[in-house]
Tab-separated table of C-alpha atoms in Angstrom:
chain	number	residue	atom	x	y	z
A	13	GLY	CA	85.016	198.680	38.207
A	14	GLN	CA	85.335	196.334	42.616
A	15	ASN	CA	86.149	192.546	41.078
A	16	ILE	CA	82.451	190.406	42.183
A	17	ASP	CA	83.220	186.934	40.772
A	18	GLN	CA	80.085	184.395	41.258
A	19	PRO	CA	79.514	181.325	39.217
A	20	THR	CA	78.301	181.257	35.888
A	21	GLU	CA	75.082	178.844	35.567
A	22	MET	CA	74.294	176.481	37.926
A	23	THR	CA	71.674	173.045	37.506
A	24	ALA	CA	69.535	172.030	40.449
A	25	THR	CA	66.917	169.645	40.610
A	26	GLU	CA	62.946	171.265	42.547
A	27	GLY	CA	63.035	170.536	45.606
A	28	ALA	CA	67.007	171.142	46.393
A	29	ILE	CA	68.559	173.301	47.625
A	30	VAL	CA	71.092	175.776	45.946
A	31	GLN	CA	73.996	177.756	46.917
A	32	ILE	CA	75.349	180.764	44.796
A	33	ASN	CA	78.250	181.872	46.489
A	34	CYS	CA	80.056	185.664	45.638
A	35	THR	CA	83.712	187.328	46.575
A	36	TYR	CA	84.616	190.643	46.602
A	37	GLN	CA	86.887	193.444	47.099
A	38	THR	CA	87.195	193.735	51.385
A	39	SER	CA	88.362	197.983	50.665
A	40	GLY	CA	86.556	200.238	51.552
A	41	PHE	CA	83.132	197.713	51.680
A	42	ASN	CA	79.841	199.129	53.192
A	43	GLY	CA	77.102	196.489	51.836
A	44	LEU	CA	76.002	193.738	49.858
A	45	PHE	CA	73.006	192.897	47.872
A	46	TRP	CA	71.308	190.169	46.124
A	47	TYR	CA	68.855	190.746	43.102
A	48	GLN	CA	66.562	188.275	40.832
A	49	GLN	CA	66.442	188.544	37.540
A	50	HIS	CA	63.786	186.352	35.432
A	51	ALA	CA	64.845	186.503	31.226
A	52	GLY	CA	62.787	190.171	30.138
A	53	GLU	CA	61.907	191.375	33.174
A	54	ALA	CA	63.506	193.835	35.739
A	55	PRO	CA	66.500	192.465	38.809
A	56	THR	CA	63.824	192.732	41.845
A	57	PHE	CA	65.296	193.135	45.436
A	58	LEU	CA	65.718	189.979	47.456
A	59	SER	CA	68.528	190.478	50.163
A	60	TYR	CA	70.718	193.820	51.426
A	61	ASN	CA	73.628	192.527	54.123
A	62	VAL	CA	76.286	194.549	55.633
A	63	LEU	CA	76.743	193.389	59.001
A	64	ASP	CA	78.583	189.381	59.772
A	65	GLY	CA	76.422	186.610	59.657
A	66	LEU	CA	73.009	185.173	58.367
A	67	GLU	CA	69.673	186.353	57.112
A	68	GLU	CA	67.043	184.363	56.341
A	69	LYS	CA	63.150	185.381	54.484
A	70	GLY	CA	61.462	182.470	53.848
A	71	ARG	CA	63.295	180.178	51.041
A	72	PHE	CA	66.476	182.524	50.861
A	73	SER	CA	69.021	183.754	52.506
A	74	SER	CA	71.916	185.560	52.162
A	75	PHE	CA	74.879	185.306	54.207
A	76	LEU	CA	77.423	187.189	54.692
A	77	SER	CA	81.877	187.721	56.369
A	78	ARG	CA	82.738	191.121	55.587
A	79	SER	CA	86.984	189.510	56.943
A	80	LYS	CA	86.744	187.102	54.523
A	81	GLY	CA	84.874	189.057	51.746
A	82	TYR	CA	82.537	186.845	50.373
A	83	SER	CA	78.487	185.945	50.671
A	84	TYR	CA	75.883	183.434	49.508
A	85	LEU	CA	72.557	183.054	48.547
A	86	LEU	CA	70.741	179.936	49.707
A	87	LEU	CA	67.683	178.876	48.025
A	88	LYS	CA	66.022	175.683	49.769
A	89	GLU	CA	62.254	174.094	48.443
A	90	LEU	CA	64.000	175.093	45.713
A	91	GLN	CA	60.728	175.570	42.125
A	92	MET	CA	60.532	176.114	38.515
A	93	LYS	CA	59.685	179.538	39.036
A	94	ASP	CA	62.810	180.166	40.571
A	95	SER	CA	64.876	179.585	37.733
A	96	ALA	CA	66.069	182.821	36.991
A	97	SER	CA	69.738	184.861	36.790
A	98	TYR	CA	70.763	185.478	40.282
A	99	LEU	CA	72.754	189.417	41.027
A	100	CYS	CA	75.587	190.289	43.356
A	101	ALA	CA	76.204	194.091	43.999
A	102	ALA	CA	78.437	195.213	46.509
A	103	ILE	CA	79.548	198.349	47.637
A	104	ASN	CA	82.979	199.540	48.119
A	105	ASP	CA	83.440	203.002	48.352
A	106	TYR	CA	81.120	204.401	48.210
A	107	LYS	CA	79.881	202.555	44.593
A	108	LEU	CA	77.846	200.109	43.458
A	109	SER	CA	78.819	197.519	40.960
A	110	PHE	CA	77.749	194.240	40.544
A	111	GLY	CA	78.428	191.508	39.548
A	112	ALA	CA	77.786	189.536	36.333
A	113	GLY	CA	75.102	187.275	37.559
A	114	THR	CA	74.491	184.152	38.096
A	115	THR	CA	72.166	182.074	35.931
A	116	VAL	CA	70.109	178.942	38.011
A	117	THR	CA	67.979	176.926	35.823
A	118	VAL	CA	66.041	173.923	37.832
A	119	ARG	CA	64.373	170.755	36.537
A	120	ALA	CA	61.950	169.042	37.589
B	12	GLU	CA	55.281	196.309	38.731
B	13	THR	CA	58.078	197.670	40.680
B	14	GLY	CA	56.831	201.610	40.744
B	15	VAL	CA	59.531	202.009	38.031
B	16	THR	CA	58.194	202.684	34.478
B	17	GLN	CA	60.119	202.887	30.610
B	18	THR	CA	59.307	203.382	27.909
B	19	PRO	CA	59.963	201.454	25.182
B	20	ARG	CA	60.417	198.608	25.749
B	21	HIS	CA	61.564	197.761	22.365
B	22	LEU	CA	63.104	200.089	20.190
B	23	VAL	CA	65.120	198.882	16.770
B	24	MET	CA	67.642	202.422	15.638
B	25	GLY	CA	69.222	202.607	12.308
B	26	MET	CA	72.823	204.219	12.839
B	27	THR	CA	72.147	208.378	12.113
B	28	ASN	CA	68.364	207.934	14.046
B	29	LYS	CA	68.022	209.644	16.245
B	30	LYS	CA	65.730	208.690	19.681
B	31	SER	CA	65.516	208.909	22.794
B	32	LEU	CA	63.929	206.097	26.236
B	33	LYS	CA	61.732	207.513	29.030
B	34	CYS	CA	61.908	206.379	32.015
B	35	GLU	CA	59.342	207.720	35.240
B	36	GLN	CA	58.953	206.469	39.165
B	37	HIS	CA	56.292	206.391	40.798
B	38	LEU	CA	57.868	205.703	43.861
B	39	GLY	CA	59.016	209.560	45.697
B	40	HIS	CA	62.470	208.772	45.207
B	41	ASN	CA	65.117	211.346	44.287
B	42	ALA	CA	68.055	209.994	42.993
B	43	MET	CA	67.583	207.697	39.155
B	44	TYR	CA	70.036	205.952	37.374
B	45	TRP	CA	70.443	204.228	33.725
B	46	TYR	CA	72.632	201.295	33.174
B	47	LYS	CA	73.856	199.216	30.608
B	48	GLN	CA	73.190	194.889	30.796
B	49	SER	CA	74.963	193.302	27.839
B	50	ALA	CA	74.504	189.469	27.846
B	51	LYS	CA	76.989	187.719	30.552
B	52	LYS	CA	78.071	190.773	31.433
B	53	PRO	CA	77.792	193.082	35.063
B	54	LEU	CA	75.690	195.156	34.695
B	55	GLU	CA	77.095	198.834	33.861
B	56	LEU	CA	76.244	202.048	35.888
B	57	MET	CA	76.032	204.966	32.949
B	58	PHE	CA	74.327	207.926	34.901
B	59	VAL	CA	73.887	208.512	37.782
B	60	TYR	CA	70.712	212.333	39.404
B	61	ASN	CA	70.459	212.487	42.319
B	62	PHE	CA	67.679	215.630	43.505
B	63	LYS	CA	68.020	216.016	39.026
B	64	GLU	CA	71.364	216.597	39.653
B	65	GLN	CA	74.063	214.445	37.441
B	66	THR	CA	76.615	213.513	39.983
B	67	GLU	CA	77.901	210.615	38.221
B	68	ASN	CA	78.717	210.078	34.212
B	69	ASN	CA	80.525	206.603	34.296
B	70	SER	CA	83.177	207.839	31.045
B	71	VAL	CA	79.716	207.275	28.531
B	72	PRO	CA	80.443	208.139	25.322
B	73	SER	CA	78.576	211.973	23.967
B	74	ARG	CA	76.230	209.628	21.865
B	75	PHE	CA	74.035	209.101	24.834
B	76	SER	CA	73.070	212.066	26.889
B	77	PRO	CA	70.972	212.150	30.216
B	78	GLU	CA	68.352	214.632	30.821
B	79	CYS	CA	66.099	214.688	34.655
B	80	PRO	CA	63.887	217.081	34.241
B	81	ASN	CA	62.666	216.451	37.888
B	82	SER	CA	62.885	213.593	40.190
B	83	SER	CA	59.606	211.867	38.937
B	84	HIS	CA	61.252	211.494	35.197
B	85	LEU	CA	64.240	210.392	33.683
B	86	PHE	CA	65.989	210.328	29.145
B	87	LEU	CA	68.350	208.787	27.851
B	88	HIS	CA	69.240	210.318	24.179
B	89	LEU	CA	70.486	207.991	21.225
B	90	HIS	CA	72.418	209.582	18.868
B	91	THR	CA	74.346	208.162	15.865
B	92	LEU	CA	74.807	205.098	17.827
B	93	GLN	CA	76.934	202.349	17.236
B	94	PRO	CA	75.756	197.884	16.921
B	95	GLU	CA	77.208	197.748	20.166
B	96	ASP	CA	75.879	199.788	21.931
B	97	SER	CA	72.964	197.124	20.986
B	98	ALA	CA	71.950	195.852	24.763
B	99	LEU	CA	69.340	196.429	27.691
B	100	TYR	CA	69.014	199.975	29.434
B	101	LEU	CA	67.607	200.016	32.737
B	102	CYS	CA	66.344	202.763	34.139
B	103	ALA	CA	66.261	202.875	38.511
B	104	SER	CA	65.878	204.947	40.912
B	105	SER	CA	66.434	204.583	45.845
B	106	GLN	CA	65.218	207.248	47.634
B	107	GLU	CA	69.154	208.609	48.319
B	108	GLY	CA	72.593	206.686	47.245
B	109	SER	CA	72.372	203.725	46.138
B	110	ASN	CA	76.007	203.561	47.960
B	111	SER	CA	74.609	204.335	51.072
B	112	GLY	CA	72.766	201.058	51.313
B	113	ASN	CA	69.351	202.021	50.009
B	114	THR	CA	67.614	199.601	47.330
B	115	ILE	CA	67.681	200.616	44.222
B	116	TYR	CA	64.658	199.677	42.199
B	117	PHE	CA	64.711	198.770	38.553
B	118	GLY	CA	62.461	199.121	35.437
B	119	GLU	CA	62.305	196.260	33.696
B	120	GLY	CA	64.243	197.983	30.907
B	121	SER	CA	64.066	198.779	27.221
B	122	TRP	CA	66.087	196.433	25.034
B	123	LEU	CA	67.698	198.284	22.376
B	124	THR	CA	68.579	197.749	19.171
B	125	VAL	CA	71.118	199.725	16.722
B	126	VAL	CA	71.468	198.019	12.778
């Protein structure tokens, strides 16, 4: 499989900002997804980046640098309901591979 | 509600049992997938079906047998499983192949415990 690296866990305070980084192989790259998964629930789509730059959707933004093989998901004004696992997934050589996920815990 | 429904949500089976997981998508998609999710590990793609035809089998042991009777339904037949097969099995669908950037939509998953 492809090497997709993201931190295992992150903790932040309610109202704060958290940035989840993801690195992937650049060869044959054709797009990157971010998914959110609450415990015991289905992963749900957050964003898809294929071009360099920042995509903003409300409190969540996703950034991509194709040349560096790097993406991040930025969560702003954190709320308790944002506590979840965040999955990075990259398309390389027409195969979609997932990272192990980053568990974000939001504390009051 | 994601439009992808999986049953059962929880299954406990012995190593000699035969059981099946069922998935149905109501999104009009043409591609369906089975993924395995184990704790602290990346989602593992098991099988892909496009327009009812299997297009990918990621070296999955034969004790897992998929079936896709039509574009809306996908089954995973289980036989003589091992305890290490205990995991969350996720079904997903997309308009066409996810490798073209089409978003995949996941079901809630079936928690499988092999005893």
